[in-house]
CSV table of C-alpha atoms and ligand atoms in Angstrom, one decimal:
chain,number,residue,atom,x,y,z
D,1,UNK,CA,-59.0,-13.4,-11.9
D,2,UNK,CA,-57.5,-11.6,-14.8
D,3,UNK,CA,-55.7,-9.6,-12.1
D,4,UNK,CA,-54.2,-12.7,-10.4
D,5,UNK,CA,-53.3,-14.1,-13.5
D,6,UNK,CA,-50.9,-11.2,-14.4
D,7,UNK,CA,-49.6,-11.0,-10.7
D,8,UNK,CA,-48.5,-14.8,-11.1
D,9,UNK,CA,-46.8,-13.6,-14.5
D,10,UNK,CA,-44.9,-11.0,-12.9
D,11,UNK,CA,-43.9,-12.9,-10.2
D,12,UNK,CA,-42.7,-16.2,-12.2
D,13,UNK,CA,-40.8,-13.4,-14.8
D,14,UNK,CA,-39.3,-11.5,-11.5
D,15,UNK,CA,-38.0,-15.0,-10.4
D,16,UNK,CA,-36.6,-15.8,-13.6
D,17,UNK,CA,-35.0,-12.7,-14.3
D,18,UNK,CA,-33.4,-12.8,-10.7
D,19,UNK,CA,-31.9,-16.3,-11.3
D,20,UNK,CA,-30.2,-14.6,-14.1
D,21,UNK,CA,-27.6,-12.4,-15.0
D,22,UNK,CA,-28.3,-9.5,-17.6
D,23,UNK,CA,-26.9,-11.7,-20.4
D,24,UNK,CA,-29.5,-14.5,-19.5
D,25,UNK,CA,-27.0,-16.8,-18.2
D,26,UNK,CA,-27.7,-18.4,-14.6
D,27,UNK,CA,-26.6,-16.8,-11.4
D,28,UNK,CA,-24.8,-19.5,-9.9
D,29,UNK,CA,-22.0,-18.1,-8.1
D,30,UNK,CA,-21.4,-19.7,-4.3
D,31,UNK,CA,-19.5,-17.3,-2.9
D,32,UNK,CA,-17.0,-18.3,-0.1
D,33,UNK,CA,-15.4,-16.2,1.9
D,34,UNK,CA,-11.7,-15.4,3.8
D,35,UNK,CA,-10.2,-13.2,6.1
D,36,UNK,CA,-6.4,-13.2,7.9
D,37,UNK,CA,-5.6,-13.7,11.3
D,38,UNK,CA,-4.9,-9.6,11.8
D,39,UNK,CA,-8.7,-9.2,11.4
D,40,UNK,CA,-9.0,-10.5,15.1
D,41,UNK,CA,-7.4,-7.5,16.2
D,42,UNK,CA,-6.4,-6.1,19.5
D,43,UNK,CA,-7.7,-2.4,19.0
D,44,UNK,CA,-5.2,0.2,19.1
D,45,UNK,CA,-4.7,3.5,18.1
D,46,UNK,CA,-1.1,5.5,17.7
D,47,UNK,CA,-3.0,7.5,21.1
D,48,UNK,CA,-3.9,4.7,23.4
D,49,UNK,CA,-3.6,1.6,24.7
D,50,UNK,CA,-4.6,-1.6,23.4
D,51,UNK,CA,-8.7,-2.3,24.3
D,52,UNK,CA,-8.9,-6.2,23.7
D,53,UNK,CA,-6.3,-8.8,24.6
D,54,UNK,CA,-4.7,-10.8,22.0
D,55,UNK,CA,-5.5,-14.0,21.2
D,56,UNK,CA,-3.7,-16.6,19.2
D,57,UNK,CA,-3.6,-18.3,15.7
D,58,UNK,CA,-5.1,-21.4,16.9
D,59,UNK,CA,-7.7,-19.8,19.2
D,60,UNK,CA,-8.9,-18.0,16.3
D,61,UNK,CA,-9.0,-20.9,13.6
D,62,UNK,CA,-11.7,-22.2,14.8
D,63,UNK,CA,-14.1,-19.1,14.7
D,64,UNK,CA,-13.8,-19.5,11.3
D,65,UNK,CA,-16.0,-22.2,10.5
D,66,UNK,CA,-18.2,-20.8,13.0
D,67,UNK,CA,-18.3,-17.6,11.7
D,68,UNK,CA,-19.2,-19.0,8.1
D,69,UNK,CA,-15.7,-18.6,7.2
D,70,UNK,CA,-13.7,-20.9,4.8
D,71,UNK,CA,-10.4,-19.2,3.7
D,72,UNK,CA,-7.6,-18.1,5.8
D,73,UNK,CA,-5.4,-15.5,4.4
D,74,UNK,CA,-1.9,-15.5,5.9
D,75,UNK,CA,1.4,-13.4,6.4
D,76,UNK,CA,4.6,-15.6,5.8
D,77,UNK,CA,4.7,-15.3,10.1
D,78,UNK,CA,1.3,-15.7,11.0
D,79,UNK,CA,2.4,-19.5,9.6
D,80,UNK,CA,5.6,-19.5,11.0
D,81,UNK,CA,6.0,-16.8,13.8
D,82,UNK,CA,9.8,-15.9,14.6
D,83,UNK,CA,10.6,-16.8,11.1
D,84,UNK,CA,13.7,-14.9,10.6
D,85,UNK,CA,15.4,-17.0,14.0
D,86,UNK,CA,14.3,-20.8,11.8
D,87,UNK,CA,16.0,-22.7,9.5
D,88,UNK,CA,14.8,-23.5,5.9
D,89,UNK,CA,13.8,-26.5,7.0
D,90,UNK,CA,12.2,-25.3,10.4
D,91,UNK,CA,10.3,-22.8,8.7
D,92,UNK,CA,8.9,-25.5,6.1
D,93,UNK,CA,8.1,-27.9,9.1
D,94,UNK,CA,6.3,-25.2,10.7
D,95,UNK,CA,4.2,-24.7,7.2
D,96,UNK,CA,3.5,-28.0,7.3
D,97,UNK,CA,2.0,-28.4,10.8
D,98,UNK,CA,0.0,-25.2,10.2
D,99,UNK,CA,-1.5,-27.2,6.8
D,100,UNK,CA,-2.7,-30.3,9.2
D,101,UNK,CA,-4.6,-27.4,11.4
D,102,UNK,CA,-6.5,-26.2,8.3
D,103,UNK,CA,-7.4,-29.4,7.2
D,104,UNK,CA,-8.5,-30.6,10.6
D,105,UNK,CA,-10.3,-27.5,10.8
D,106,UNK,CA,-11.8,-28.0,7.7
D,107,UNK,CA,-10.1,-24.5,6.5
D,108,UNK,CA,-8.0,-23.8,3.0
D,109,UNK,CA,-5.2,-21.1,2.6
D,110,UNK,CA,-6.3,-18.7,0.4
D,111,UNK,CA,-3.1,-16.6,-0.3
D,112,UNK,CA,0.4,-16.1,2.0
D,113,UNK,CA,1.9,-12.5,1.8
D,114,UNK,CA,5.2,-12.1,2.6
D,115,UNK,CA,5.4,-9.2,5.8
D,116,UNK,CA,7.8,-6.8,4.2
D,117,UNK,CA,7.3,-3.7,6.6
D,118,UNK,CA,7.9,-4.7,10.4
D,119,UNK,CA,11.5,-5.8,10.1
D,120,UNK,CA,14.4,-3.4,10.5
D,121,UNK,CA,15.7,-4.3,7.5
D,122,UNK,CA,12.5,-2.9,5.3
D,123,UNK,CA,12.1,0.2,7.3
D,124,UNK,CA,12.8,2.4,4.1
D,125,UNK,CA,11.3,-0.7,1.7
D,126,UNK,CA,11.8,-4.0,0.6
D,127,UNK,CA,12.5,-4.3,-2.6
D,128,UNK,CA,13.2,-0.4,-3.5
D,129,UNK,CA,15.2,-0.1,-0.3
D,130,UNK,CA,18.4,2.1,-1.2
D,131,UNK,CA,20.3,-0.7,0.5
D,132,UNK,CA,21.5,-3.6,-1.3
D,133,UNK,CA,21.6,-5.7,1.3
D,134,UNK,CA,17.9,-5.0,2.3
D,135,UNK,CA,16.8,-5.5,-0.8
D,136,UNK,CA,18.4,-9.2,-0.8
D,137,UNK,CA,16.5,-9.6,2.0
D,138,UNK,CA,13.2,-8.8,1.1
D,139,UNK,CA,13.4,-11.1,-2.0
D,140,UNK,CA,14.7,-13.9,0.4
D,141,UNK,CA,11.8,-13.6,2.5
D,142,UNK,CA,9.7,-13.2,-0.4
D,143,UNK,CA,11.1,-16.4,-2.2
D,144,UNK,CA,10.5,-18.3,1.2
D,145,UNK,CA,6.8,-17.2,1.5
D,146,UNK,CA,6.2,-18.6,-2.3
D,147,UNK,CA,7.7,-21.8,-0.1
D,148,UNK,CA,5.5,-21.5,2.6
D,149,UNK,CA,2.5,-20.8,0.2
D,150,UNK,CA,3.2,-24.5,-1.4
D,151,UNK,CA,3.0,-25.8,2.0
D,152,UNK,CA,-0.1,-24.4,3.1
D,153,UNK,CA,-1.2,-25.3,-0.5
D,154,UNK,CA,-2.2,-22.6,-2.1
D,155,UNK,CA,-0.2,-21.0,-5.6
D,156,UNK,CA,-1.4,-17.6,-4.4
D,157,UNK,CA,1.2,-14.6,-3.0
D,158,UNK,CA,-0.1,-11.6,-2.2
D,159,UNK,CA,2.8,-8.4,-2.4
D,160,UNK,CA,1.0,-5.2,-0.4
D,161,UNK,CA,3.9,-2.8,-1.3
D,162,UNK,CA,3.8,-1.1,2.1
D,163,UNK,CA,6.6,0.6,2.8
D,164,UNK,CA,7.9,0.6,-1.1
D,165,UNK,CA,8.0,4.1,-1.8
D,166,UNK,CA,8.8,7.1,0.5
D,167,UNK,CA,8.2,10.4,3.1
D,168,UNK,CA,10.1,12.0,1.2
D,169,UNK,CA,10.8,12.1,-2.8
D,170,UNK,CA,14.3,13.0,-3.0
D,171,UNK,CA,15.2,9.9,-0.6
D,172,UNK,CA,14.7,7.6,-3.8
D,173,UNK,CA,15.0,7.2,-7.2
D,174,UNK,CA,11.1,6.4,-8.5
D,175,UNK,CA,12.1,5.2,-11.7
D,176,UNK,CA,15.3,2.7,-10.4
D,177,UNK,CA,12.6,1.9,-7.9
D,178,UNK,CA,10.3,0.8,-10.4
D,179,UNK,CA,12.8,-1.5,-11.7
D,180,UNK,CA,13.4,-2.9,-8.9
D,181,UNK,CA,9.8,-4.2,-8.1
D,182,UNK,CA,10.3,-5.5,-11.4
D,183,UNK,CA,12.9,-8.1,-11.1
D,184,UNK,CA,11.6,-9.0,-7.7
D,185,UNK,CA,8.8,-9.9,-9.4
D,186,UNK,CA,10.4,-11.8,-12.1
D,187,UNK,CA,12.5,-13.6,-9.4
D,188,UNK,CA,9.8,-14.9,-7.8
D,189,UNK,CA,8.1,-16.3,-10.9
D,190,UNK,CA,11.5,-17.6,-11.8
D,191,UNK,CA,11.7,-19.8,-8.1
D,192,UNK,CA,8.1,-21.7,-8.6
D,193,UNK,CA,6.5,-22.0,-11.7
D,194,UNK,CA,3.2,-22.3,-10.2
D,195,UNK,CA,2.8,-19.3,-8.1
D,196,UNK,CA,0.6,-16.4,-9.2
D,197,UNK,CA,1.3,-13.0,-7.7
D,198,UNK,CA,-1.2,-10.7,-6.4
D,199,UNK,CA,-0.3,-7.1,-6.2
D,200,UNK,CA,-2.1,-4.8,-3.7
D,201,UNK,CA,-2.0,-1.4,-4.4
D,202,UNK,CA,-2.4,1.4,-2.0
D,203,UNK,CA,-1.6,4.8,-2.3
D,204,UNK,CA,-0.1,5.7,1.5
D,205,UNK,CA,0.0,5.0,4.7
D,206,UNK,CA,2.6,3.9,6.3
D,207,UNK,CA,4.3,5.7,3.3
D,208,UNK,CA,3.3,9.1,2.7
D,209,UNK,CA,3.8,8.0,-0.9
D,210,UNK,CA,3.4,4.6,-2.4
D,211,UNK,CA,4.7,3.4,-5.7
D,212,UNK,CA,1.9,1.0,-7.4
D,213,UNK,CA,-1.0,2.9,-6.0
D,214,UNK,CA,-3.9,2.0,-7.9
D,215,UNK,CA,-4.7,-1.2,-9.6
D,216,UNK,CA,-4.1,0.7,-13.3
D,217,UNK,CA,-0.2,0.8,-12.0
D,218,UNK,CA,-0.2,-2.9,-10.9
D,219,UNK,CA,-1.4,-4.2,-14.3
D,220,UNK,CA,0.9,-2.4,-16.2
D,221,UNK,CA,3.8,-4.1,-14.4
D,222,UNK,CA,2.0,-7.4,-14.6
D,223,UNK,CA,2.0,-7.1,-18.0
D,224,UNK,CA,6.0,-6.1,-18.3
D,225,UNK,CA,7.1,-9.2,-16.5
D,226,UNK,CA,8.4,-12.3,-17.6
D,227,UNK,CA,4.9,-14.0,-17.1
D,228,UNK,CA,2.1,-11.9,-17.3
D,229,UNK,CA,-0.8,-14.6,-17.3
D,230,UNK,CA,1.1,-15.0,-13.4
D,231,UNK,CA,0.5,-11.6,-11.8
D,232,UNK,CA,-2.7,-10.3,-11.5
D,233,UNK,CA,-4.4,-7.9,-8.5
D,234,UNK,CA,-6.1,-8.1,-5.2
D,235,UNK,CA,-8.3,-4.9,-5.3
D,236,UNK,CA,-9.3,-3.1,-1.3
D,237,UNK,CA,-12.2,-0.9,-1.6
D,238,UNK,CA,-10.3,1.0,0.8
D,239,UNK,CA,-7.1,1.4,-0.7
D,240,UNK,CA,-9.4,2.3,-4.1
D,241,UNK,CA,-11.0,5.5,-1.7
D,242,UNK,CA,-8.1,6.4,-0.5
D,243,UNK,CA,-6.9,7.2,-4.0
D,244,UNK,CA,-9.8,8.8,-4.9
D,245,UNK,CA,-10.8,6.6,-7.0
D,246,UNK,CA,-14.4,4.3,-7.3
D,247,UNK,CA,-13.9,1.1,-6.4
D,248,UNK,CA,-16.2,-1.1,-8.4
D,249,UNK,CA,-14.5,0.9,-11.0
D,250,UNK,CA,-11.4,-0.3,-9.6
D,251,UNK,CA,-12.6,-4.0,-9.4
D,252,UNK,CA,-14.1,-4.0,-13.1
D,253,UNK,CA,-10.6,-2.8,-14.7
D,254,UNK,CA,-9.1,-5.6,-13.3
D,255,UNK,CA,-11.9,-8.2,-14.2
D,256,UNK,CA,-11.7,-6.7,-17.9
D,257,UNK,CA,-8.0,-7.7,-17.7
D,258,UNK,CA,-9.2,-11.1,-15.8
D,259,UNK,CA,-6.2,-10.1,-13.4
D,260,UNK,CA,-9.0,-9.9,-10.2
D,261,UNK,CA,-8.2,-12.9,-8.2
D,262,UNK,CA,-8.8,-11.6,-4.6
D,263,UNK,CA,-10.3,-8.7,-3.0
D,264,UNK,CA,-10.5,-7.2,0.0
D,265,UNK,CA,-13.8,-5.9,1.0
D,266,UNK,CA,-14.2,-3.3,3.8
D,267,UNK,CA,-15.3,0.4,3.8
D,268,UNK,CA,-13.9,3.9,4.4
D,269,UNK,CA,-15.0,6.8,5.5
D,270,UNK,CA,-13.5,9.4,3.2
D,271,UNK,CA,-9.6,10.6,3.5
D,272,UNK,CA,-8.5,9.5,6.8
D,273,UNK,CA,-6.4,7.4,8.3
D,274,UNK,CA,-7.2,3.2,6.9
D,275,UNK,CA,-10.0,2.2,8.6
D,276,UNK,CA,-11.1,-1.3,7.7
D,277,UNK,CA,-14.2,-0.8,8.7
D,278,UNK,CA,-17.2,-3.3,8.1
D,279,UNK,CA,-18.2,-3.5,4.4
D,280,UNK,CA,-21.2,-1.1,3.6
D,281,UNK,CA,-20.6,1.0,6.7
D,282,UNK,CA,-19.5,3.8,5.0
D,283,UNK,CA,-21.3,3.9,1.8
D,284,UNK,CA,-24.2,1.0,1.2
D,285,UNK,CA,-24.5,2.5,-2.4
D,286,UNK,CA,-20.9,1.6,-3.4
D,287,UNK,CA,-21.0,-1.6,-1.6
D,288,UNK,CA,-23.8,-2.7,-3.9
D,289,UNK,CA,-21.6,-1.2,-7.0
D,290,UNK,CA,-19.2,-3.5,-6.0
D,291,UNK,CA,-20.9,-6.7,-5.5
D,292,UNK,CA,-22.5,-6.1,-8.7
D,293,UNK,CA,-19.7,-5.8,-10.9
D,294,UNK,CA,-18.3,-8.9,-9.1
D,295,UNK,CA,-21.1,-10.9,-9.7
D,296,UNK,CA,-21.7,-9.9,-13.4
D,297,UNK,CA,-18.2,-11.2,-14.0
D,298,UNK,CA,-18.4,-14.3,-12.6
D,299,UNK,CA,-15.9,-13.6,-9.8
D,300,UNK,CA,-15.8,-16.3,-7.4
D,301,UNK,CA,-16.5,-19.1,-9.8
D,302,UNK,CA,-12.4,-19.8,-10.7
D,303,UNK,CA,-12.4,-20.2,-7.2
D,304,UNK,CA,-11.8,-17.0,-6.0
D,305,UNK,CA,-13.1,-16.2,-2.8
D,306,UNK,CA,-14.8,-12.7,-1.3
D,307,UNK,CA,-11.8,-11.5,1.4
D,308,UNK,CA,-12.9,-9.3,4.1
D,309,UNK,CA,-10.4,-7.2,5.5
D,310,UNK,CA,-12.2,-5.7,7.7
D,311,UNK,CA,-11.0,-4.4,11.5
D,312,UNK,CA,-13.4,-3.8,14.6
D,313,UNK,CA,-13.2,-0.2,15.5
D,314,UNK,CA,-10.6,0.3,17.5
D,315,UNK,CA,-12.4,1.1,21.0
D,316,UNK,CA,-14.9,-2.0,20.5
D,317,UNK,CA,-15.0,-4.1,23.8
D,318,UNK,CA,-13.8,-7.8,24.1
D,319,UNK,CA,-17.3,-8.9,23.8
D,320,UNK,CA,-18.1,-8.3,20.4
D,321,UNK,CA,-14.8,-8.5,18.5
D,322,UNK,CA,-16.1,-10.6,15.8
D,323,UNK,CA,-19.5,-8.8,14.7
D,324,UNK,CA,-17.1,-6.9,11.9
D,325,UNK,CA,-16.9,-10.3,10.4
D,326,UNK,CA,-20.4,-11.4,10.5
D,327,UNK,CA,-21.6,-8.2,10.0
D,328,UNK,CA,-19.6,-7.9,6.8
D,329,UNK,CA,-20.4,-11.4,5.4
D,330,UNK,CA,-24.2,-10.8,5.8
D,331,UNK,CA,-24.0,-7.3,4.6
D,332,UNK,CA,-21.9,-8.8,1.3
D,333,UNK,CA,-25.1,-11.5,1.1
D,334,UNK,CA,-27.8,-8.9,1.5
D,335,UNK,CA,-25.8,-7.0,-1.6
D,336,UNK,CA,-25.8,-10.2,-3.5
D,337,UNK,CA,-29.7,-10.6,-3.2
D,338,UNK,CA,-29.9,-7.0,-3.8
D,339,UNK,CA,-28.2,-7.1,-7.2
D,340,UNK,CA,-30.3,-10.4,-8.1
D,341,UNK,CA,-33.1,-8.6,-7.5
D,342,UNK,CA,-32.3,-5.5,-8.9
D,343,UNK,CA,-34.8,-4.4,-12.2
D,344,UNK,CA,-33.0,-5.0,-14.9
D,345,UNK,CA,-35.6,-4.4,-17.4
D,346,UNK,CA,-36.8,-0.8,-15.9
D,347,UNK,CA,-33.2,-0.1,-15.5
D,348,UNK,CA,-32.6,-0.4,-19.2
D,349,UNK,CA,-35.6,0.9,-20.2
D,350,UNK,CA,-34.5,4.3,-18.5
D,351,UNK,CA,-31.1,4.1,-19.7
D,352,UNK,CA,-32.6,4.2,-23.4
D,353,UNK,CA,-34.7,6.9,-22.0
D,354,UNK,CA,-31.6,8.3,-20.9
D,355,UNK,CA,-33.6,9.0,-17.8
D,356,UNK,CA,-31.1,8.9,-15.0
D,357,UNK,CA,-32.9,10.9,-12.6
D,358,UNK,CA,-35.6,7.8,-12.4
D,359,UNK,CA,-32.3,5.3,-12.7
D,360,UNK,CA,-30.9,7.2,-9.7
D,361,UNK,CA,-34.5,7.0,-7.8
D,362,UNK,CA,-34.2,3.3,-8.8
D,363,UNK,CA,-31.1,2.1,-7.5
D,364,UNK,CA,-31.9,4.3,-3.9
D,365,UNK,CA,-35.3,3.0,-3.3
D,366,UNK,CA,-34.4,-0.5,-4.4
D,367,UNK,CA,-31.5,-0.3,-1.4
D,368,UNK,CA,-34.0,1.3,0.9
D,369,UNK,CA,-36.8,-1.5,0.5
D,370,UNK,CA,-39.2,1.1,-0.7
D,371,UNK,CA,-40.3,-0.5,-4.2
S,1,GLO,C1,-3.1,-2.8,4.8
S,1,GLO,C2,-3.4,-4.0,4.0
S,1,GLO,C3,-3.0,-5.3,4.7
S,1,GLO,C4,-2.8,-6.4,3.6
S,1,GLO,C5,-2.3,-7.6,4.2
S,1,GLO,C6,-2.0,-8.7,3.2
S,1,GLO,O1,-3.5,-1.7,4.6
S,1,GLO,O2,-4.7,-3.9,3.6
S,1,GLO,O3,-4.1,-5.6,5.6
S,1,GLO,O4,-4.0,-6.6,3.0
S,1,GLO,O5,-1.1,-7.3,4.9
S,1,GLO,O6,-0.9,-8.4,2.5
S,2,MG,MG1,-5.8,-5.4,2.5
């Protein structure tokens, strides 16, 4: 009896702890989740053909619902496709037909980036192109995406510097480069005073070198421009590996600076080429360091949502071209229960111990199921 009695103790104090966070305040987070249009992907690689057909924005909006899906991240032309050949006005009207599909889908825009790397005109950059011109350009279309963004109704811009920086060192000057990213990002804060900017770093690829490549270099600009509570980060845990660098690590520098207002989940497999692949794939251990600094800070309750950018492999068949998306979202879930759950009180107890080889032992079994 005295047995039982204990076990119900344990059980009711396990429940309790795992309804709250290590500061005893309640876990309450919903999360809600997003992903862009490029995530239903044809499957390619620079070696072969195409494996799955393509299929079009509004054949994929509504797999989102059904896929448990509520945000839809967008490029400036996933809205309006063909968006240099329209008019102001055409490419606004085109915004604003796209808005009735979300809400008759029941969707919301989460963020619209403006595509800075397939036109001719941003070959060598947008904003750090050597060429006046170009760089005009790329703050028009960038100025027109904040536009766009306003349509769809969302005050979030995502800038993924692709192509700003270079193959070759001596084709720019870094520092005049970084000065340029600068006023593009004053100008846009100057055209809506709503808009919040999210920079994505990445350290290559297309480039062989990027400027902004880590979150570290994307906060220190946020905090030289004209509005600093405006620009904030959208971490990748693949953009984080490919720098070499942790990526809850990543994520909690930016939460410290409360500049984390999207992310974009996936995994990678080491130094390769960017591989989008399904969160957790790569390294279940890291996925769970991730979701638990997210959760500890209370990301997702300002509204921000868990972005998966995550690609099929690239020789999937038609079939399944969507279990990288469920399988993503449910490994994310599984994460969340996993921190919930995770033994807080043995976990500090060995930390005063300064016992990490039984913290280490910890965290792996508790992933494994084996407590
Ligand atoms: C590529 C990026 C890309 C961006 C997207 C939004 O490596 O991760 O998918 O996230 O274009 O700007
Ligand atoms: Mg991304």
């Amino acid at each position: 009896m005295a047995k039982k009695t204990t076990q119900a103790k344990a059980a009711r104090g396990k429940a309790r702890q795992a309804q709250t966070t290590e500061y005893g305040e309640p876990r309450t987070t919903v999360y809600r989740f997003s992903f862009g249009p490029w995530n239903i992907h044809e499957g390619a690689d620079p070696f072969g053909p195409p494996v799955r057909d393509p299929i079009s924005f509004s054949r994929k909006l509504p797999l989102y619902k059904e896929l448990g899906f509520e945000g839809v991240q967008f490029h400036d032309d996933d809205a309006v496709p063909d968006i240099n050949s329209r008019s102001p006005q055409q490419v606004l009207r085109q915004a604003q037909a796209v808005r009735k599909m979300l809400d008759d889908a029941g969707l919301v825009a989460e963020f619209v980036a403006p595509r800075l790397w397939e036109d001719p005109r941003t070959i060598d950059g947008g904003f750090t192109n050597n060429d006046p011109d170009n760089r005009q350009y790329a703050i028009d279309r960038a100025l027109q995406t904040i536009d766009i963004a306003a349509e769809l109704g969302t005050n979030k811009v995502v800038v993924w510097l692709a192509r700003e920086g270079t193959y070759i060192r001596e084709s720019k000057n870094a520092r005049q480069a970084h000065e340029w990213l600068l006023e593009a990002i004053n100008r846009m804060l100057a055209h809506n005073p709503n808009v919040h900017i999210l920079i994505e770093p990445k350290p290559n690829e297309p480039m062989d070198s990027a400027y902004i490549p880590t979150i570290g270099h994307a906060i220190s600009l946020a905090y030289l421009s004209d509005d600093p509570t405006r620009v904030g980060g959208l971490i990748e845990t693949a953009h984080a590996k490919l720098a070499g660098l942790d990526p809850s690590d990543e994520m909690a520098f930016a939460l410290f600076h409360k500049k984390l207002w999207s992310v974009h989940l996936n995994d990678q497999n080491g130094l390769k080429f960017d591989e989008d692949k399904t969160f957790g794939a790569a390294n279940l251990r890291e996925a769970f360091n991730q979701v638990r600094v997210l959760e500890e800070a209370g990301y997702g309750q300002n509204g921000e949502m868990v972005g998966l950018d995550v690609k099929a492999m690239r020789t999937q068949k038609e079939e399944n071209r969507l279990a990288h998306l469920a399988n993503s979202k449910r490994i994310f879930e599984i994460m969340v229960e996993k921190v919930r759950t995770f033994d807080r009180r043995a976990e500090a107890e060995m930390i005063a111990d300064r016992d990490y080889e039984a913290l280490e032992r910890l965290v792996i079994e508790h992933l494994l199921g084996t407590l």
